[in-house]
Short mmCIF file of C-alpha atoms and ligand atoms in Angstrom, two decimals:
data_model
loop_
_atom_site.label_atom_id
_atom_site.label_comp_id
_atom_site.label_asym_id
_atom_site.label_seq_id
_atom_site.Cartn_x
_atom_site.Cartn_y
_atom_site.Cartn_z
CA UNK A 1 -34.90 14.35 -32.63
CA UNK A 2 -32.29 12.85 -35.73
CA UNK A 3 -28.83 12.77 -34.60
CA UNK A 4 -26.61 16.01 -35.23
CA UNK A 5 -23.55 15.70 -37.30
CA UNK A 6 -21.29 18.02 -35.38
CA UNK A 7 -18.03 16.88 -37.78
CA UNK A 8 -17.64 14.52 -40.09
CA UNK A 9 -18.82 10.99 -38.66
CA UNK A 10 -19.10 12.73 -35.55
CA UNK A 11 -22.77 12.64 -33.96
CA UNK A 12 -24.85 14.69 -30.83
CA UNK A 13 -27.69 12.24 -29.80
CA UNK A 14 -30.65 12.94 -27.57
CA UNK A 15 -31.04 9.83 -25.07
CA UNK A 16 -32.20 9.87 -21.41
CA UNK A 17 -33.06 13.67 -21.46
CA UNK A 18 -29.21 14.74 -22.42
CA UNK A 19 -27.12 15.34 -25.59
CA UNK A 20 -24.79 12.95 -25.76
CA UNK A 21 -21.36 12.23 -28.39
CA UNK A 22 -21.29 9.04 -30.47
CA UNK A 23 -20.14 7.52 -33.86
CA UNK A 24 -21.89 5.29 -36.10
CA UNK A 25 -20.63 2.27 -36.86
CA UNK A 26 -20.50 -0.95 -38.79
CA UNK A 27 -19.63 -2.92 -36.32
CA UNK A 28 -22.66 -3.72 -34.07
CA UNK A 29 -20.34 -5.55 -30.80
CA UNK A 30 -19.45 -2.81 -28.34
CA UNK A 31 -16.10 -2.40 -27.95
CA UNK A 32 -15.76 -1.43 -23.70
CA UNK A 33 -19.54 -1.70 -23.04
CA UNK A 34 -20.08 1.10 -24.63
CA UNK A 35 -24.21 1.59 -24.99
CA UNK A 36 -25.26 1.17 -28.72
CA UNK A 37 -28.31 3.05 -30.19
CA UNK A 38 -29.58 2.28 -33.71
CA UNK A 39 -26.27 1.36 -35.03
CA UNK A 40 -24.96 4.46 -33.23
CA UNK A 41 -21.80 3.97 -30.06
CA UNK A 42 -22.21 6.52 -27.27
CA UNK A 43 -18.71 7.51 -27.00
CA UNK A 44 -17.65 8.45 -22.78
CA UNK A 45 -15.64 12.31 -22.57
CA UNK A 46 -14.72 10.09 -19.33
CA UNK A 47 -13.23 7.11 -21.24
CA UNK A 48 -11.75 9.11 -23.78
CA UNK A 49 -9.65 12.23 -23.75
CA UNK A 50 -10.72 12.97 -27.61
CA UNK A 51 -14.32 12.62 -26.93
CA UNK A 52 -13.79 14.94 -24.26
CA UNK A 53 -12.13 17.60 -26.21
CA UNK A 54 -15.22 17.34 -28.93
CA UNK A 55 -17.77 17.77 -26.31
CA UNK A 56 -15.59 20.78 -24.79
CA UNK A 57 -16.22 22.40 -28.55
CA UNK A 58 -12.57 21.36 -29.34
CA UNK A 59 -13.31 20.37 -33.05
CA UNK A 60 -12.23 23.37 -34.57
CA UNK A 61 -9.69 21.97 -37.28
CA UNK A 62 -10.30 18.66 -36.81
CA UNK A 63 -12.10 17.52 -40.02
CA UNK A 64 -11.29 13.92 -40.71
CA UNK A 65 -12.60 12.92 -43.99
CA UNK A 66 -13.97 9.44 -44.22
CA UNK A 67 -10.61 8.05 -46.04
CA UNK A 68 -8.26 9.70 -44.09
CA UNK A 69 -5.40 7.85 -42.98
CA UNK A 70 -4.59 8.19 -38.83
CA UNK A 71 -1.17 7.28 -37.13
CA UNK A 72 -2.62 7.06 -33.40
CA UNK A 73 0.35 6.73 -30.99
CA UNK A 74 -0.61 5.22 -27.58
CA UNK A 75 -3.55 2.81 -29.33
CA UNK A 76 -3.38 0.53 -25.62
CA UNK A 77 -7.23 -2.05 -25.90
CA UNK A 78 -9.07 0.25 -28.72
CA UNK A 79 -11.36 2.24 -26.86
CA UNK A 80 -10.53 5.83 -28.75
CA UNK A 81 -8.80 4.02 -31.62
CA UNK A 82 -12.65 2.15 -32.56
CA UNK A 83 -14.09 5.83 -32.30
CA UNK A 84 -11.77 7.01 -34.74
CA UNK A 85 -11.82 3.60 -36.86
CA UNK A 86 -15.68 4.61 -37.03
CA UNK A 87 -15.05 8.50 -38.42
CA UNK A 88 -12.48 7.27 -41.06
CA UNK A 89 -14.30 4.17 -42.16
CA UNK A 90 -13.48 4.24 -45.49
CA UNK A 91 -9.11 4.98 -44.54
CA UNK A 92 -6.91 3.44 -42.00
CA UNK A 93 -5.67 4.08 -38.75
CA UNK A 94 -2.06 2.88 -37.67
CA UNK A 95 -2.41 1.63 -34.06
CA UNK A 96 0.74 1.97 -32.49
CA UNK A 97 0.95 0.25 -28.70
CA UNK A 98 3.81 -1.32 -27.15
CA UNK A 99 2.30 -3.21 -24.53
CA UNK A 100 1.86 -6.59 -25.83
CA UNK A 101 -1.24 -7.35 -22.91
CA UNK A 102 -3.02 -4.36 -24.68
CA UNK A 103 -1.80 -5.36 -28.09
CA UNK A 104 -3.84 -8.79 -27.69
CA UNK A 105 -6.77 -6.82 -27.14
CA UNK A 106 -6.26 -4.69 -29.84
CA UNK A 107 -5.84 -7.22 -32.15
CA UNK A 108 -9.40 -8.78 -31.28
CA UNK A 109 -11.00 -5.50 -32.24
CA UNK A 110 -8.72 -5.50 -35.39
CA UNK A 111 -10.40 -9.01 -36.09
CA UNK A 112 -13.38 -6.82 -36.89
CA UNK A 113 -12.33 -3.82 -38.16
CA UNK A 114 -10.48 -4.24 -41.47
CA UNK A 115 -9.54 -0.27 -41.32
CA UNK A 116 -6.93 -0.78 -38.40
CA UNK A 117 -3.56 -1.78 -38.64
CA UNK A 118 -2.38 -2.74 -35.22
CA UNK A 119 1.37 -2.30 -34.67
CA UNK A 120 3.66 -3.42 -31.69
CA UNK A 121 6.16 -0.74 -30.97
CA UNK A 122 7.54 2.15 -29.08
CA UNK A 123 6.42 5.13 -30.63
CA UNK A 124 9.78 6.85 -29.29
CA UNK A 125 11.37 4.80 -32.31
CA UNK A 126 9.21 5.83 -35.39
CA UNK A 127 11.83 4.39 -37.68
CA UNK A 128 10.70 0.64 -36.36
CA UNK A 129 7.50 1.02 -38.42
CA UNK A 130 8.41 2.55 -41.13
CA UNK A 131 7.47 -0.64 -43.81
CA UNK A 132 4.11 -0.18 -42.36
CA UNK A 133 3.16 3.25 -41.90
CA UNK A 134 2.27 5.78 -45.30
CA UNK A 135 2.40 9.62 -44.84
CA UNK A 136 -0.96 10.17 -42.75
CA UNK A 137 -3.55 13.24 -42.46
CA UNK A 138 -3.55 12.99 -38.74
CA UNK A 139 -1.34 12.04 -36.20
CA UNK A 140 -2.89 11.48 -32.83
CA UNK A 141 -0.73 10.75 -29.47
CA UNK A 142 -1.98 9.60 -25.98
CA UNK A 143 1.26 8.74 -24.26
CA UNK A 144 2.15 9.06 -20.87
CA UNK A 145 5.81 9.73 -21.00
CA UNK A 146 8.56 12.22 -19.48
CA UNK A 147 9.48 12.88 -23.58
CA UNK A 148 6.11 12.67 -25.37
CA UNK A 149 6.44 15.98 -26.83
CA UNK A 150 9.87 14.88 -28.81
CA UNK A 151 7.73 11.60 -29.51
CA UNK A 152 4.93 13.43 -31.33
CA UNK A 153 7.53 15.93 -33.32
CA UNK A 154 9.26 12.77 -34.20
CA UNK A 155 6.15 11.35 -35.41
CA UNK A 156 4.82 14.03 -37.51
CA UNK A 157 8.36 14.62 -38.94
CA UNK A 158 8.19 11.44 -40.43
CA UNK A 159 4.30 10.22 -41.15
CA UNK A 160 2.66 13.59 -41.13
CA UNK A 161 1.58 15.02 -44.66
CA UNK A 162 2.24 18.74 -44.94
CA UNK A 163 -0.55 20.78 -43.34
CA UNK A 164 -1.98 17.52 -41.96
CA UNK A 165 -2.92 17.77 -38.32
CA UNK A 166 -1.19 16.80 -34.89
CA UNK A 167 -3.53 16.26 -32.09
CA UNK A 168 -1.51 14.98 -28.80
CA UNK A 169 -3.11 14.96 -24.99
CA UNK A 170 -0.60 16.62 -23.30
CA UNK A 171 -0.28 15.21 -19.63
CA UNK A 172 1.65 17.34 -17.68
CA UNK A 173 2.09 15.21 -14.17
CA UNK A 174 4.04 12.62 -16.75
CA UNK A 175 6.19 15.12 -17.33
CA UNK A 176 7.16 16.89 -14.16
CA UNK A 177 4.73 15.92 -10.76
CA UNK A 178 6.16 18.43 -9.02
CA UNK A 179 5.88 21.70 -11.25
CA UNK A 180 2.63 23.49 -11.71
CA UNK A 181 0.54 21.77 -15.09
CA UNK A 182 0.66 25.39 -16.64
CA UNK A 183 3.95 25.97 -16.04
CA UNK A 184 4.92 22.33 -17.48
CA UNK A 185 2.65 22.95 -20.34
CA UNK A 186 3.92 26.44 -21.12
CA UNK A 187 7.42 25.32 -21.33
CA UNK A 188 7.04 21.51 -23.70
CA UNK A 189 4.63 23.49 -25.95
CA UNK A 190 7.81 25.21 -27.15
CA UNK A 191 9.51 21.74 -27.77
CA UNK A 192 7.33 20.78 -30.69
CA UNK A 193 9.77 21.12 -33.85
CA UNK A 194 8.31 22.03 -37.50
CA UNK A 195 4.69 22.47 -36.08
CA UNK A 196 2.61 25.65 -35.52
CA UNK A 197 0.31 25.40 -32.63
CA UNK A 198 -3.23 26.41 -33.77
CA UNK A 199 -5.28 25.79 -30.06
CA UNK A 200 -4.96 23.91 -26.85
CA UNK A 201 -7.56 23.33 -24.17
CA UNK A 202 -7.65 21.39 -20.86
CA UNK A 203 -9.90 18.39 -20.20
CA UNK A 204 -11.54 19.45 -17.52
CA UNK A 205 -13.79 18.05 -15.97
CA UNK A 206 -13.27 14.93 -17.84
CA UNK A 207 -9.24 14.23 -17.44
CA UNK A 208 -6.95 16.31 -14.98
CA UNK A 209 -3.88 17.66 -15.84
CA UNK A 210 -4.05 17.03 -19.30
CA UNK A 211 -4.36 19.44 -22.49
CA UNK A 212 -5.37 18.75 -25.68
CA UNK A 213 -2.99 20.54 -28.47
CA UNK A 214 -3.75 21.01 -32.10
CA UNK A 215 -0.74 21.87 -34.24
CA UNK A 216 -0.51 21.61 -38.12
CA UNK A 217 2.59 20.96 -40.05
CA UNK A 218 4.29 23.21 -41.86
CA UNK A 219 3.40 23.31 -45.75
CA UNK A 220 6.63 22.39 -47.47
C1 SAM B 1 -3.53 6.63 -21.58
S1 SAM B 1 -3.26 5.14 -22.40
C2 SAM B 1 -4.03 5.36 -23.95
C3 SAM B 1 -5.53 5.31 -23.95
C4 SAM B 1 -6.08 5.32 -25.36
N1 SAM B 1 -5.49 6.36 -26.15
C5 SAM B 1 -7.58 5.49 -25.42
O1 SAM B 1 -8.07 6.63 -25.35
O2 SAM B 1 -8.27 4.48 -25.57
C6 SAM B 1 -1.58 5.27 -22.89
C7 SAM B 1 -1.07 4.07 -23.65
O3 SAM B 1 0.19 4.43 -24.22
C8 SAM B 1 1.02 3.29 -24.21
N2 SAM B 1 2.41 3.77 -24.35
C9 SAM B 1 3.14 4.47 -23.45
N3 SAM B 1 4.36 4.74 -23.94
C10 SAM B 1 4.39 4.22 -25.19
C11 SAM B 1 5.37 4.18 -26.22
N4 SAM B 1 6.58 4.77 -26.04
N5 SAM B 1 5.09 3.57 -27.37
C12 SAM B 1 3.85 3.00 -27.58
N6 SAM B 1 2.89 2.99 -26.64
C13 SAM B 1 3.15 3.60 -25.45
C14 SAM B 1 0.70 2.62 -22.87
O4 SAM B 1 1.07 1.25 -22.88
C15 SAM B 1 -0.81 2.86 -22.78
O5 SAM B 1 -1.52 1.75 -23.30
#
């Protein structure tokens, strides 16, 4: 059976007797031993918390065009960053990590991949990479910090195009270990400033205590 397109650059394949997610890409090395298939990378809803919201049906809104430009927040060796370097090919994605043992990992996959930019940085400073960054479609954030909900309203404030899309995986024990994930959830969600929250979902069984959130920016 041919691959199914299920978004844009975004692929159901039938291997081993299962449906499985992958992108296709240019690049024929894997990138964390990931199995490869006619030019096609399985991508793992156990390595990575946005394959895991695709498989979960999570892709409502989340057209990514093959130029699109992607501020990903949290980039740490590559392994979601290469999926999403696949889907936007022909645009860019700003990998923002601020580990530098990561960031030397990174920057061997960027060796490759002419379509990431890898920046060292905190992303709780958006005004560091300002000279680098131009006002994205996306903004994705996988950060496991107390604040990362003021982190990813920061973010958009600055990068995000109007109407362009936040994504962040939420991770509510970062937050607060001791209160109850829905009750953590329930209360950041109201943090995020000049977003409206379209859908969020948990990760389950892939991730624990984590939700994915889509929220779009407001048209000015
Ligand atoms: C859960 S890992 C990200 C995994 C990655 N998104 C993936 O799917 O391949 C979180 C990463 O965020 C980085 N990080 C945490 N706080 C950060 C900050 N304030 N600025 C930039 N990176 C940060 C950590 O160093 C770590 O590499």
């Amino acid at each position: 059976m041919p691959p199914e397109e299920v978004l844009p650059g975004v692929y159901l394949l039938e291997t081993d007797g299962q449906r499985k997610l992958a992108t296709k890409s240019r690049d024929l090395e894997p990138v964390y031993g990931e199995r490869m298939i006619n030019g096609y990378r399985l991508w793992d809803p156990t390595r990575s918390k946005l394959a895991a919201l695709l498989l979960k049906g999570g892709g409502k809104g989340l057209h990514l065009p093959r130029d699109a430009k992607v501020l990903y927040l949290g980039a740490a060796t590559g392994t979601t960053v290469s999926h999403v370097s696949d889907i936007v090919a022909d645009g860019l994605v700003y990998a923002v990590e601020f580990s530098p043992r990561a960031m030397r990992d990174l920057i061997r996959l960027c060796e490759r991949r002419e379509n990431i930019v890898p920046i060292l940085a905190d992303a709780a400073r958006p005004e560091g990479y300002c000279v680098l960054v131009e006002p994205v479609d996306m903004v994705y954030q996988d950060i496991a910090q107390r604040n990362q909900v003021e982190i990813a309203s920061l973010n958009s404030e600055r990068y995000l195009k109007p109407g362009g899309v936040l994504i962040l995986m939420m991770k509510t024990r970062s937050i607060d270990v001791t209160a109850a994930p829905d009750a953590v959830y329930n209360s950041e969600i109201k943090k995020l400033a000049g977003l409206s929250l379209s859908w969020s979902m948990d990760l389950l069984p892939y991730h624990m205590d984590h939700w994915a959130v889509l929220a779009r920016k407001f048209d000015s």
